[in-house]
PDB file of C-alpha atoms in Angstrom:
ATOM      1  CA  UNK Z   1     -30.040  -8.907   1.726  1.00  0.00           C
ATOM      2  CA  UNK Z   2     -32.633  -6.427   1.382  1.00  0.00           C
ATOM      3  CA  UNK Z   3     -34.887  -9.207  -0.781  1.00  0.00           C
ATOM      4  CA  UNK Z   4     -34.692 -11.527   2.121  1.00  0.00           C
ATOM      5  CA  UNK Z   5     -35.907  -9.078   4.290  1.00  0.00           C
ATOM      6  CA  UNK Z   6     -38.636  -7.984   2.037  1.00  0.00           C
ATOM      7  CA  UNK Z   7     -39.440 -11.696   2.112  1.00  0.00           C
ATOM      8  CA  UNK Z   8     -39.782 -12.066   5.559  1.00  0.00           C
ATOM      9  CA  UNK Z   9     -42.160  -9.070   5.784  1.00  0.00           C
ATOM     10  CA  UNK Z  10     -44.268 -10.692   3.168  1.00  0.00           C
ATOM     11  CA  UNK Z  11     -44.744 -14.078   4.737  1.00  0.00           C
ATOM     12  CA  UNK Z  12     -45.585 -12.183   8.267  1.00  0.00           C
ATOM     13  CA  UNK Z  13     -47.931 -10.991   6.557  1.00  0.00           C
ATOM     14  CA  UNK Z  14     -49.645 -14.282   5.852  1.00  0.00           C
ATOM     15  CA  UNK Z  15     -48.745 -14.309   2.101  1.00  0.00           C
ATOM     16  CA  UNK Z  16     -47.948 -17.709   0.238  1.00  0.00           C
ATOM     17  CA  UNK Z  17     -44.961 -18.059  -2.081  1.00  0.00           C
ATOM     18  CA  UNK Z  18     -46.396 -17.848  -4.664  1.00  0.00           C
ATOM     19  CA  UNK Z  19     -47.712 -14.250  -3.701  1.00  0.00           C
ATOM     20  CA  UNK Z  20     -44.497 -13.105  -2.369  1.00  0.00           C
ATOM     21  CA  UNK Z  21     -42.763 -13.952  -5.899  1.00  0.00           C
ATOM     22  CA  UNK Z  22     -45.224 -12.122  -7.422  1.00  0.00           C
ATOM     23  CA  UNK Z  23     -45.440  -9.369  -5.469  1.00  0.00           C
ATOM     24  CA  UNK Z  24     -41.275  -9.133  -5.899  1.00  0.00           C
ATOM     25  CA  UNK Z  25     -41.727  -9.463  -9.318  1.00  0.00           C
ATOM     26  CA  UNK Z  26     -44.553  -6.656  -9.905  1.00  0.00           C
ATOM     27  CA  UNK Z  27     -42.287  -4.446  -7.609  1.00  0.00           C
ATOM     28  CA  UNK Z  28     -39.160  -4.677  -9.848  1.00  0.00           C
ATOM     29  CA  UNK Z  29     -40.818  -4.177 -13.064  1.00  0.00           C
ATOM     30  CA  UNK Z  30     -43.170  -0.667 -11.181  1.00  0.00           C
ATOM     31  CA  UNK Z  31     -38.918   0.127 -10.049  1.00  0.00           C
ATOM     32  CA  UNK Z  32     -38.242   0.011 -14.424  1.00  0.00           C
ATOM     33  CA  UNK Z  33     -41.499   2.548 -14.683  1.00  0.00           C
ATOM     34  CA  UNK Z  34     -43.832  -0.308 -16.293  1.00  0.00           C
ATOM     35  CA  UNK Z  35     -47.755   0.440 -15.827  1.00  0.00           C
ATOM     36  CA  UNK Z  36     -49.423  -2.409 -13.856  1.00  0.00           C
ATOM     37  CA  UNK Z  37     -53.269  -0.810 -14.373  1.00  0.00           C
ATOM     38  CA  UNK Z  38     -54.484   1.989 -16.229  1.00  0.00           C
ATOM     39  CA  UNK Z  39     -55.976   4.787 -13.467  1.00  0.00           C
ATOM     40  CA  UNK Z  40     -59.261   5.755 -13.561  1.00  0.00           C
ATOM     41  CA  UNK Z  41     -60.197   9.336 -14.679  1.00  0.00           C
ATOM     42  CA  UNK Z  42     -60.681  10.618 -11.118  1.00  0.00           C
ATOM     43  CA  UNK Z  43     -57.150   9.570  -9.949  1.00  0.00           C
ATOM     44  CA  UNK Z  44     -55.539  10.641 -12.759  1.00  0.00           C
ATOM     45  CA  UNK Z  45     -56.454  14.409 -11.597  1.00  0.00           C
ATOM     46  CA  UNK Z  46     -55.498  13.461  -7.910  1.00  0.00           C
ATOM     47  CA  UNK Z  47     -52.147  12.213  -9.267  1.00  0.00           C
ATOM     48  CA  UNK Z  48     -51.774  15.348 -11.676  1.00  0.00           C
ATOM     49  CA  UNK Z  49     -52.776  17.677  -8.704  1.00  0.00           C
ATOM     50  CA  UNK Z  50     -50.183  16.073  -6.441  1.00  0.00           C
ATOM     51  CA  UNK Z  51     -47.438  16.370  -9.146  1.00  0.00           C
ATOM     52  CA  UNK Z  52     -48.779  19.893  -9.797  1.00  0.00           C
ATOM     53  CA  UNK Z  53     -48.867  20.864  -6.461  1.00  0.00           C
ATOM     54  CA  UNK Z  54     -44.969  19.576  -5.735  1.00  0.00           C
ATOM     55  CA  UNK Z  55     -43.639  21.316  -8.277  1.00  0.00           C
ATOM     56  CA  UNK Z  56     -45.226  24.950  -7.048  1.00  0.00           C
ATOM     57  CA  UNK Z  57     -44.246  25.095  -3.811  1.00  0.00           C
ATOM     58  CA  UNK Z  58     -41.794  27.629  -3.376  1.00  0.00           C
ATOM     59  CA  UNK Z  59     -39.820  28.661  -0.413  1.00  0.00           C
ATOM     60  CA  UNK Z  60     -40.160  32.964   0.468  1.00  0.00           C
ATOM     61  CA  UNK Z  61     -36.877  34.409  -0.032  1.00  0.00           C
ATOM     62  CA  UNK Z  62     -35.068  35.458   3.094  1.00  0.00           C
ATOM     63  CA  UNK Z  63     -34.987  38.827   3.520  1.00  0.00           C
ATOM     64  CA  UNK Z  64     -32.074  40.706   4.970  1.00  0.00           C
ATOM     65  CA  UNK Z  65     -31.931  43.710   6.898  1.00  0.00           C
ATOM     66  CA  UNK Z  66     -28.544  45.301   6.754  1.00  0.00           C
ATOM     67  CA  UNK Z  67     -28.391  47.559   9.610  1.00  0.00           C
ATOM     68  CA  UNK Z  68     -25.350  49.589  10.734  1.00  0.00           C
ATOM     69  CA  UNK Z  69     -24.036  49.491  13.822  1.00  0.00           C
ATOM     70  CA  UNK Z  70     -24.372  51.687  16.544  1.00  0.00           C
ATOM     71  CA  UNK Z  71     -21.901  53.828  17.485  1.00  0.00           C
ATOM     72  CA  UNK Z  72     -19.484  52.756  19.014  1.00  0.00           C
ATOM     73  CA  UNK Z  73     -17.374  53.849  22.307  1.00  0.00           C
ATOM     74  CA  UNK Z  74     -14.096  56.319  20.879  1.00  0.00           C
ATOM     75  CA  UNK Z  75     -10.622  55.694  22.237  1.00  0.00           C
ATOM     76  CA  UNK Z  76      -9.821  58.673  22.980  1.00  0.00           C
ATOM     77  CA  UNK Z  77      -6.341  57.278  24.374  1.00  0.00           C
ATOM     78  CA  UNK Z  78      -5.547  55.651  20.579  1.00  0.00           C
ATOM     79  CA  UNK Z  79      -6.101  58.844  19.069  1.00  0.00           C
ATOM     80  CA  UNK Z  80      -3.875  60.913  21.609  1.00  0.00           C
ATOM     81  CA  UNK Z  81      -0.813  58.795  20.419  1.00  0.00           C
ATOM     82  CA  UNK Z  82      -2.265  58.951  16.554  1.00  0.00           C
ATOM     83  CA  UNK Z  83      -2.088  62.510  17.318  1.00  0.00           C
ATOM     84  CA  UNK Z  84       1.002  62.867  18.821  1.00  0.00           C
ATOM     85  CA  UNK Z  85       2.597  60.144  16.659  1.00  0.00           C
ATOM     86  CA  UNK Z  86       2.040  62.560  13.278  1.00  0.00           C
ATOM     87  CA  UNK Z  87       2.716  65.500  15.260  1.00  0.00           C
ATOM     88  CA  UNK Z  88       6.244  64.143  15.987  1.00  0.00           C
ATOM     89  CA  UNK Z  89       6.321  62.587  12.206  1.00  0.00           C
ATOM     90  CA  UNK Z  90       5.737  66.309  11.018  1.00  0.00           C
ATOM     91  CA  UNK Z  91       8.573  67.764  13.365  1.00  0.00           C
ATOM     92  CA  UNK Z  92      10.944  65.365  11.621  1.00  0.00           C
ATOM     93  CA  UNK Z  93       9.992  66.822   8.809  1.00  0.00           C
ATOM     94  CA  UNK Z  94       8.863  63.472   6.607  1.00  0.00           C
ATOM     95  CA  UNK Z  95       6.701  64.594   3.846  1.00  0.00           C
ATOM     96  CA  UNK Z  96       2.907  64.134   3.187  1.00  0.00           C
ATOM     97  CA  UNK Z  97       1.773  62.966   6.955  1.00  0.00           C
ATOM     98  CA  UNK Z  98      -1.894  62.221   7.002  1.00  0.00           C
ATOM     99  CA  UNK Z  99      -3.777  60.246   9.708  1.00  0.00           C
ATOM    100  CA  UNK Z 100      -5.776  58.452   7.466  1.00  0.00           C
ATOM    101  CA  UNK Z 101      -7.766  56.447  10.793  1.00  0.00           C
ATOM    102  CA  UNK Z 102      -8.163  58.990  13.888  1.00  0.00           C
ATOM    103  CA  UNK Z 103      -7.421  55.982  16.342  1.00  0.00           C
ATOM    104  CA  UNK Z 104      -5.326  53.636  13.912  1.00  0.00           C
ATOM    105  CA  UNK Z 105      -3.328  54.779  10.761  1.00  0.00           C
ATOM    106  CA  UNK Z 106      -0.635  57.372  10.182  1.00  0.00           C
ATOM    107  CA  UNK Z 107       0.418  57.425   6.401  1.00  0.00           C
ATOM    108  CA  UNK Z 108       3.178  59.535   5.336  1.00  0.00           C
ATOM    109  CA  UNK Z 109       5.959  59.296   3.076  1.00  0.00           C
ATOM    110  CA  UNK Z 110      10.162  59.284   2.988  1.00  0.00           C
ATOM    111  CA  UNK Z 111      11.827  60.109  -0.413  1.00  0.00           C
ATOM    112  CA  UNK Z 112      10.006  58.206  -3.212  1.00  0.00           C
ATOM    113  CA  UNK Z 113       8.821  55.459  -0.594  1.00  0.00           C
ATOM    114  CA  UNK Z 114       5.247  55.629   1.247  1.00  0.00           C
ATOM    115  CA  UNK Z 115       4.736  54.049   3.973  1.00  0.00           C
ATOM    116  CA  UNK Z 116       2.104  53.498   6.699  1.00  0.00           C
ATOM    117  CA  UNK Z 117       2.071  53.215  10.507  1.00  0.00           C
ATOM    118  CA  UNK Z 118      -0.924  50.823  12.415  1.00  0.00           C
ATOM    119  CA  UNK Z 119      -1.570  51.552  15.923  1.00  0.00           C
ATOM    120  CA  UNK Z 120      -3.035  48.069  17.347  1.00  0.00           C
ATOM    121  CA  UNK Z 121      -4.507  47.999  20.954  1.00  0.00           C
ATOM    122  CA  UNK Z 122      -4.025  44.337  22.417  1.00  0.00           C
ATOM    123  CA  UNK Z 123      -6.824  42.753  24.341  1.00  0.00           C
ATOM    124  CA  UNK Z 124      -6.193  41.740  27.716  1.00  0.00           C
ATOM    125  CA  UNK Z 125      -5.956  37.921  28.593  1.00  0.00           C
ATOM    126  CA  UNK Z 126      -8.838  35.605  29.479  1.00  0.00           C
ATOM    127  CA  UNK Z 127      -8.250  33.929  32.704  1.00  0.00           C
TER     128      UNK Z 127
END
């Protein structure tokens, strides 16, 4: 398919049939890497420079800059309940009660067991 098309090219192009099977056939054997004609000193250093020149180009790393946020807004009403949360934890006497996030995590422990408490603040709905 693509052949016939190459052939059609060809022959707008005024060549005879003769030509065109030649042409094919140079174009198959420069596809298998044969040499057709030597290149003259001068293009030989174009072509070297243009392979040179490929192979140097190099792409500047992206640089990153890792800045922190800034800060943000507290929830004062999370930590209230965080607060009052281990306060009544510690009344109830379980041992080891720590607020290990001021606005999210209570840890504590009963017995042997550990355990940990998450205070999550739902978003309200999209409309």
């Amino acid at each position: 398919m693509a052949e016939n098309a190459q052939i059609v090219a060809l022959r707008k192009l005024g060549l005879t049939d003769e030509e065109i099977t030649e042409v094919l056939a140079d174009d198959k054997k420069v596809d298998r890497g044969e040499k057709l004609w030597e290149l003259t000193d001068e293009q030989k250093k174009v072509a070297k420079a243009m392979t040179v020149s490929d192979t140097k180009t190099k792409k500047a790393p992206t640089v990153y800059k890792f800045e922190k946020k800034t800060n943000r807004k507290e929830n004062t009403t999370k930590s209230a309940i965080i607060a009052e949360i281990a306060n009544f934890l510690t009344e109830k006497g379980y041992d080891l009660v720590e607020i290990t996030n001021k606005e999210r995590q209570i840890a504590f422990k009963v017995g042997e067991n550990d355990y940990e408490l998450t205070l999550v603040q739902k978003r309200k709905p999209k409309k």
